[in-house]
Short mmCIF file of C-alpha atoms in Angstrom, two decimals:
data_model
loop_
_atom_site.label_atom_id
_atom_site.label_comp_id
_atom_site.label_asym_id
_atom_site.label_seq_id
_atom_site.Cartn_x
_atom_site.Cartn_y
_atom_site.Cartn_z
CA MET A 1 -6.89 -29.18 -10.56
CA THR A 2 -10.62 -29.35 -9.89
CA SER A 3 -12.46 -30.20 -13.09
CA SER A 4 -16.05 -29.69 -11.97
CA ARG A 5 -17.75 -26.57 -13.29
CA SER A 6 -18.70 -24.01 -10.68
CA MET A 7 -20.09 -20.51 -10.59
CA GLY A 8 -17.32 -17.92 -11.05
CA TRP A 9 -17.25 -14.21 -10.38
CA ASN A 10 -20.12 -12.06 -11.65
CA GLY A 11 -22.24 -14.99 -12.80
CA ASN A 12 -19.83 -16.31 -15.46
CA TYR A 13 -18.81 -19.94 -15.52
CA SER A 14 -15.30 -21.19 -14.91
CA SER A 15 -14.04 -24.77 -14.91
CA VAL A 16 -11.61 -23.84 -12.12
CA ALA A 17 -13.32 -24.13 -8.74
CA MET A 18 -10.13 -23.90 -6.65
CA PHE A 19 -6.75 -22.21 -6.95
CA VAL A 20 -3.53 -23.55 -5.41
CA LEU A 21 -1.31 -21.05 -3.60
CA LEU A 22 2.34 -22.09 -3.63
CA GLY A 23 3.07 -20.00 -0.54
CA LEU A 24 6.40 -18.61 0.60
CA SER A 25 8.10 -22.02 0.68
CA ASP A 26 7.29 -25.65 -0.02
CA GLU A 27 9.62 -26.88 2.76
CA LYS A 28 7.51 -28.13 5.67
CA GLU A 29 10.21 -27.49 8.29
CA LEU A 30 10.67 -23.90 7.14
CA GLN A 31 6.89 -23.32 7.18
CA LEU A 32 6.71 -24.49 10.80
CA ILE A 33 9.46 -22.01 11.67
CA LEU A 34 7.80 -19.17 9.76
CA PHE A 35 4.39 -19.73 11.38
CA PRO A 36 5.24 -18.38 14.89
CA VAL A 37 7.33 -15.58 13.36
CA PHE A 38 4.52 -14.26 11.16
CA LEU A 39 1.92 -14.90 13.86
CA GLY A 40 3.92 -12.69 16.22
CA ILE A 41 4.28 -10.00 13.53
CA TYR A 42 0.55 -10.05 12.83
CA LEU A 43 -0.41 -9.82 16.51
CA VAL A 44 2.02 -6.94 17.11
CA THR A 45 0.65 -5.20 13.98
CA LEU A 46 -2.86 -5.39 15.43
CA ILE A 47 -1.77 -4.25 18.90
CA TRP A 48 0.37 -1.32 17.74
CA ASN A 49 -2.04 0.01 15.12
CA LEU A 50 -5.17 -0.41 17.25
CA GLY A 51 -3.25 1.00 20.23
CA LEU A 52 -2.27 4.08 18.21
CA ILE A 53 -5.89 4.56 17.11
CA PHE A 54 -7.07 4.26 20.72
CA LEU A 55 -4.43 6.69 21.99
CA ILE A 56 -5.26 9.33 19.36
CA ARG A 57 -9.00 9.01 19.92
CA MET A 58 -8.65 9.23 23.72
CA ASP A 59 -6.29 12.22 23.94
CA SER A 60 -7.81 15.64 23.31
CA HIS A 61 -4.39 17.11 22.45
CA LEU A 62 -4.17 14.84 19.38
CA GLN A 63 -7.46 15.92 17.77
CA THR A 64 -5.74 17.52 14.77
CA PRO A 65 -5.84 16.71 11.02
CA MET A 66 -2.40 15.08 11.06
CA TYR A 67 -3.35 12.58 13.78
CA PHE A 68 -6.72 11.98 12.15
CA PHE A 69 -4.81 10.85 9.05
CA PHE A 70 -2.51 8.70 11.25
CA CYS A 71 -5.65 7.02 12.65
CA SER A 72 -6.98 6.35 9.16
CA LEU A 73 -3.63 4.95 8.00
CA SER A 74 -3.48 2.60 11.00
CA PHE A 75 -7.01 1.38 10.30
CA ILE A 76 -6.15 0.70 6.64
CA ASP A 77 -2.98 -1.15 7.69
CA VAL A 78 -4.98 -3.37 10.06
CA CYS A 79 -7.48 -4.23 7.30
CA TYR A 80 -4.71 -4.71 4.73
CA SER A 81 -2.71 -7.08 6.91
CA SER A 82 -5.86 -8.93 8.04
CA SER A 83 -6.91 -9.58 4.44
CA ILE A 84 -3.79 -11.70 3.87
CA SER A 85 -2.04 -12.71 7.12
CA PRO A 86 -4.69 -15.07 8.63
CA ARG A 87 -4.94 -17.04 5.38
CA MET A 88 -1.16 -17.17 5.01
CA LEU A 89 -0.77 -18.37 8.61
CA SER A 90 -3.30 -21.17 8.13
CA ASP A 91 -1.54 -22.22 4.90
CA PHE A 92 1.72 -22.72 6.83
CA LEU A 93 -0.01 -25.60 8.63
CA LYS A 94 -1.55 -27.19 5.53
CA ASN A 95 -0.11 -29.67 3.06
CA GLU A 96 -2.37 -28.39 0.25
CA LYS A 97 -2.83 -24.63 0.09
CA MET A 98 -6.18 -24.52 -1.69
CA ILE A 99 -8.38 -21.44 -1.98
CA SER A 100 -11.79 -21.32 -3.64
CA PHE A 101 -12.46 -19.17 -6.70
CA ASN A 102 -14.76 -16.79 -4.78
CA ALA A 103 -12.48 -16.66 -1.71
CA CYS A 104 -9.57 -15.73 -3.98
CA ALA A 105 -11.64 -12.97 -5.59
CA THR A 106 -12.68 -11.66 -2.16
CA GLN A 107 -9.12 -11.69 -0.81
CA TYR A 108 -7.81 -9.81 -3.82
CA PHE A 109 -10.66 -7.28 -3.69
CA VAL A 110 -10.06 -6.38 -0.02
CA ALA A 111 -6.25 -6.34 -0.32
CA ALA A 112 -6.31 -4.19 -3.47
CA TRP A 113 -8.90 -1.86 -1.90
CA MET A 114 -6.68 -1.24 1.13
CA ALA A 115 -3.48 -0.93 -0.94
CA LEU A 116 -5.00 1.61 -3.34
CA ALA A 117 -6.69 3.52 -0.51
CA GLU A 118 -3.29 3.75 1.21
CA CYS A 119 -1.78 5.27 -1.93
CA CYS A 120 -4.48 7.95 -1.94
CA LEU A 121 -4.17 8.51 1.81
CA LEU A 122 -0.39 9.00 1.58
CA ALA A 123 -1.06 11.67 -1.07
CA THR A 124 -3.63 13.29 1.24
CA MET A 125 -1.10 13.32 4.07
CA ALA A 126 1.48 14.93 1.76
CA TYR A 127 -1.02 17.71 0.97
CA ASP A 128 -1.63 18.17 4.71
CA ARG A 129 2.11 18.66 5.28
CA TYR A 130 2.25 21.07 2.32
CA VAL A 131 -0.49 23.27 3.83
CA ALA A 132 1.12 23.09 7.30
CA ILE A 133 4.53 24.27 6.06
CA CYS A 134 3.67 26.52 3.11
CA SER A 135 0.55 28.19 4.58
CA PRO A 136 0.84 27.84 8.37
CA GLN A 137 -1.39 30.88 9.08
CA GLN A 138 -4.26 29.47 7.00
CA TYR A 139 -3.77 25.83 8.12
CA SER A 140 -6.63 25.80 10.64
CA ALA A 141 -8.98 27.48 8.18
CA ILE A 142 -8.10 25.13 5.28
CA MET A 143 -7.76 21.75 7.05
CA VAL A 144 -11.13 21.80 8.78
CA PRO A 145 -12.56 18.49 10.11
CA ASP A 146 -15.18 18.37 7.35
CA LEU A 147 -12.53 18.58 4.61
CA CYS A 148 -10.31 16.00 6.35
CA GLY A 149 -13.23 13.58 6.59
CA LYS A 150 -14.06 14.07 2.91
CA MET A 151 -10.41 13.50 1.91
CA VAL A 152 -10.21 10.21 3.82
CA ALA A 153 -13.61 9.16 2.45
CA GLY A 154 -12.40 10.05 -1.04
CA ALA A 155 -9.29 7.90 -0.58
CA CYS A 156 -11.42 4.94 0.55
CA VAL A 157 -13.99 5.36 -2.24
CA SER A 158 -11.23 5.69 -4.87
CA GLY A 159 -9.62 2.50 -3.57
CA PHE A 160 -12.99 0.71 -3.48
CA LEU A 161 -14.00 1.59 -7.05
CA SER A 162 -10.55 0.86 -8.46
CA SER A 163 -10.36 -2.48 -6.67
CA LEU A 164 -13.89 -3.41 -7.75
CA SER A 165 -13.10 -2.71 -11.42
CA LEU A 166 -9.89 -4.77 -11.19
CA THR A 167 -11.58 -7.68 -9.42
CA VAL A 168 -14.55 -7.87 -11.79
CA SER A 169 -12.37 -7.56 -14.91
CA CYS A 170 -10.04 -10.34 -13.70
CA PHE A 171 -12.44 -12.85 -12.20
CA GLN A 172 -15.01 -12.69 -15.01
CA LEU A 173 -12.35 -14.18 -17.32
CA TYR A 174 -12.64 -17.85 -18.26
CA TYR A 175 -10.31 -20.15 -16.28
CA CYS A 176 -10.17 -23.66 -17.73
CA GLY A 177 -6.73 -25.11 -17.08
CA PRO A 178 -3.79 -24.09 -14.85
CA ASN A 179 -4.83 -23.16 -11.32
CA VAL A 180 -1.47 -22.74 -9.52
CA ILE A 181 -0.79 -19.20 -8.26
CA GLN A 182 2.92 -18.51 -7.82
CA HIS A 183 2.39 -16.50 -4.64
CA PHE A 184 1.23 -16.67 -1.01
CA PHE A 185 -1.91 -14.62 -1.74
CA CYS A 186 -4.20 -13.93 -4.69
CA ASP A 187 -2.55 -11.20 -6.76
CA LEU A 188 -3.69 -10.04 -10.18
CA PRO A 189 -0.37 -10.31 -12.08
CA GLN A 190 -0.17 -14.00 -11.11
CA ILE A 191 -3.86 -14.75 -11.77
CA ILE A 192 -4.44 -13.13 -15.19
CA PRO A 193 -1.88 -15.36 -17.01
CA LEU A 194 -3.86 -18.43 -15.86
CA SER A 195 -6.90 -17.31 -17.87
CA CYS A 196 -7.92 -19.16 -21.05
CA SER A 197 -9.67 -16.08 -22.48
CA ASN A 198 -8.25 -12.83 -23.84
CA PRO A 199 -7.00 -10.78 -20.85
CA PHE A 200 -6.54 -7.54 -22.84
CA ILE A 201 -9.35 -5.62 -21.08
CA SER A 202 -8.18 -6.75 -17.63
CA GLN A 203 -4.61 -5.72 -18.42
CA MET A 204 -5.76 -2.33 -19.70
CA ILE A 205 -7.85 -1.70 -16.56
CA LEU A 206 -4.86 -2.71 -14.42
CA LEU A 207 -2.65 -0.28 -16.39
CA LEU A 208 -5.17 2.56 -16.03
CA VAL A 209 -5.54 2.00 -12.27
CA ASP A 210 -1.75 1.94 -11.90
CA ILE A 211 -1.45 5.22 -13.82
CA PHE A 212 -4.32 7.16 -12.25
CA VAL A 213 -4.20 5.86 -8.67
CA GLY A 214 -0.61 4.67 -8.21
CA PHE A 215 1.31 7.24 -10.25
CA GLY A 216 -1.35 9.92 -9.73
CA SER A 217 -0.92 9.66 -5.95
CA LEU A 218 2.87 9.66 -6.30
CA PHE A 219 2.68 12.77 -8.50
CA VAL A 220 0.65 14.60 -5.81
CA ILE A 221 3.20 13.54 -3.18
CA LEU A 222 6.19 14.68 -5.27
CA LEU A 223 4.48 17.96 -6.18
CA SER A 224 3.64 18.65 -2.53
CA TYR A 225 7.20 17.97 -1.43
CA GLY A 226 8.54 20.10 -4.26
CA PHE A 227 6.65 23.09 -2.83
CA ILE A 228 7.66 22.07 0.71
CA ALA A 229 11.35 21.92 -0.27
CA ALA A 230 11.10 25.37 -1.86
CA SER A 231 9.50 26.76 1.32
CA ILE A 232 12.13 25.16 3.57
CA LEU A 233 14.94 26.66 1.49
CA LYS A 234 13.43 30.12 2.07
CA ILE A 235 13.57 29.71 5.86
CA SER A 236 16.62 31.62 7.08
CA SER A 237 17.12 29.98 10.48
CA GLY A 238 18.62 26.50 10.73
CA LYS A 239 16.28 25.62 13.59
CA GLY A 240 13.22 26.54 11.55
CA SER A 241 14.40 24.46 8.59
CA ALA A 242 15.12 21.45 10.82
CA LYS A 243 11.70 21.71 12.49
CA ALA A 244 9.93 21.92 9.12
CA PHE A 245 11.86 18.92 7.81
CA ASN A 246 11.13 16.87 10.96
CA THR A 247 7.39 17.26 10.44
CA CYS A 248 7.79 15.54 7.04
CA ALA A 249 10.48 12.95 7.87
CA SER A 250 8.09 10.24 9.08
CA HIS A 251 5.78 10.60 6.10
CA LEU A 252 8.71 10.59 3.69
CA ALA A 253 10.03 7.37 5.24
CA ALA A 254 6.59 5.71 4.94
CA VAL A 255 6.20 6.82 1.30
CA THR A 256 9.70 5.63 0.37
CA LEU A 257 9.16 2.19 1.94
CA TYR A 258 5.71 1.70 0.44
CA TYR A 259 6.34 2.91 -3.09
CA GLY A 260 9.89 1.55 -3.21
CA THR A 261 8.79 -2.04 -2.52
CA THR A 262 5.57 -1.98 -4.59
CA PHE A 263 7.29 -0.49 -7.64
CA SER A 264 10.13 -3.01 -7.43
CA VAL A 265 7.53 -5.82 -7.45
CA TYR A 266 5.15 -4.59 -10.14
CA LEU A 267 7.39 -2.65 -12.52
CA CYS A 268 10.38 -5.01 -12.88
CA PRO A 269 10.50 -7.62 -15.70
CA LYS A 270 9.53 -11.11 -14.48
CA SER A 271 11.57 -14.32 -14.46
CA ASN A 272 11.71 -17.40 -12.22
CA GLN A 273 14.39 -15.74 -10.12
CA THR A 274 12.53 -12.44 -9.78
CA MET A 275 9.37 -14.32 -8.75
CA LYS A 276 11.19 -15.50 -5.61
CA GLN A 277 12.43 -11.96 -4.97
CA ASP A 278 8.90 -10.61 -5.50
CA LYS A 279 7.61 -12.91 -2.76
CA VAL A 280 10.16 -11.51 -0.32
CA LEU A 281 9.37 -7.91 -1.31
CA SER A 282 5.65 -8.64 -1.14
CA VAL A 283 6.12 -9.85 2.45
CA PHE A 284 7.72 -6.49 3.15
CA TYR A 285 4.92 -4.26 1.82
CA VAL A 286 2.03 -6.54 2.87
CA ILE A 287 3.26 -7.78 6.27
CA ILE A 288 6.18 -5.63 7.45
CA ILE A 289 5.10 -2.10 6.47
CA PRO A 290 1.82 -2.28 8.48
CA ILE A 291 3.92 -3.05 11.58
CA LEU A 292 6.49 -0.34 10.77
CA ASN A 293 4.08 2.54 10.10
CA PRO A 294 2.97 3.05 13.74
CA LEU A 295 6.63 2.95 14.78
CA ILE A 296 7.68 5.42 12.07
CA TYR A 297 4.97 7.89 13.08
CA SER A 298 5.31 7.55 16.86
CA LEU A 299 8.94 6.90 17.82
CA ARG A 300 10.18 10.41 16.94
CA ASN A 301 6.89 12.13 17.75
CA LYS A 302 6.99 14.04 21.04
CA GLU A 303 3.23 14.68 21.13
CA ILE A 304 2.42 10.96 20.90
CA LYS A 305 4.99 10.20 23.62
CA GLU A 306 3.44 12.88 25.84
CA ALA A 307 -0.04 11.53 25.13
CA LEU A 308 1.11 8.03 26.11
CA LYS A 309 2.53 9.39 29.36
CA ARG A 310 -0.76 11.15 30.11
CA LEU A 311 -2.71 7.97 29.40
CA ILE A 312 -0.45 5.90 31.69
CA LYS A 313 -0.73 8.59 34.39
CA ARG A 314 -4.56 8.56 34.14
CA ALA A 315 -4.67 4.76 34.20
CA THR A 316 -2.38 4.68 37.26
CA ALA A 317 -4.46 7.31 39.06
CA LEU A 318 -7.64 5.36 38.26
CA CYS A 319 -6.16 2.13 39.63
CA GLN A 320 -5.00 3.89 42.80
CA SER A 321 -8.44 5.47 43.35
CA GLU A 322 -10.13 2.09 42.89
CA GLN A 323 -7.72 0.51 45.39
CA TYR A 324 -8.43 3.35 47.85
CA LEU A 325 -12.20 2.94 47.48
CA GLY A 326 -11.86 -0.82 47.91
CA THR A 327 -9.85 -0.36 51.11
CA TYR A 328 -12.32 2.28 52.36
CA HIS A 329 -15.35 0.02 51.86
CA TYR A 330 -13.49 -2.88 53.50
CA ARG A 331 -12.80 -0.76 56.61
CA ILE A 332 -16.45 0.36 56.80
CA ARG A 333 -17.55 -3.28 56.88
#
């Protein structure tokens, strides 16, 4: 542990200048195997999410509220994964996984911001599906671009303020002794117990954020799908019911994966054994879900497939025209 006194978060002093991240494993051979695996996952996450954003922005047929929310979710996933993956990848190649006090605070702030914003955005997307199925005639009048923009901005601002309050409350505590974090990234439940001061206020803020943002978003999602289920049951034709359900299937899968893994990590009682399980589950919601979301929303989506075909067709036509012009100029010479 570093014993020199250094400036901590928010101007308070802490005797801990560095934290030690234990990482996913302390076996060097396993770390060398995991490095290319997680590097590949991270690169594919960037390519798929940024590719989906590019496709939606380029295709005029996809300029609807639903795809605007898809774009926002992909952007959040890129930021979320990028707040943790690069550091984790570099730690695979290090013998000592040290992170400075301020770097740890910054990593937690960005990761928590994106995670909480995603909770709010998933609730926003559930409301969008509710309006689409329960009030299809008024959908265009209700889900106007201005409202959609405000809803996404609200999700980001809610995540920002919640994350800021959590970060400040945690990193203004006094850290004087243990500096080993039992995780591969800076996470509040593993950091607060290392404090030498009373963590009551930090724990209360964490509880309030969990209730209002985490459970509040889940409540909006469940309420929306309660009304959706009631509307689907009123549809007489089997085809109509199946079509209505299909519009929600992707979002339901994303919500189940995200909330299922996060709740299993943060709501279960802790022990040495569950700490190892938490690391595995954390990999799933921090690393795997950002790579799965673009697949979940695009594989069964005909409009995205058609948009991809149109983009490929345009790119092919552009290449052929350039080749033709090149040949034409060559013949003129």
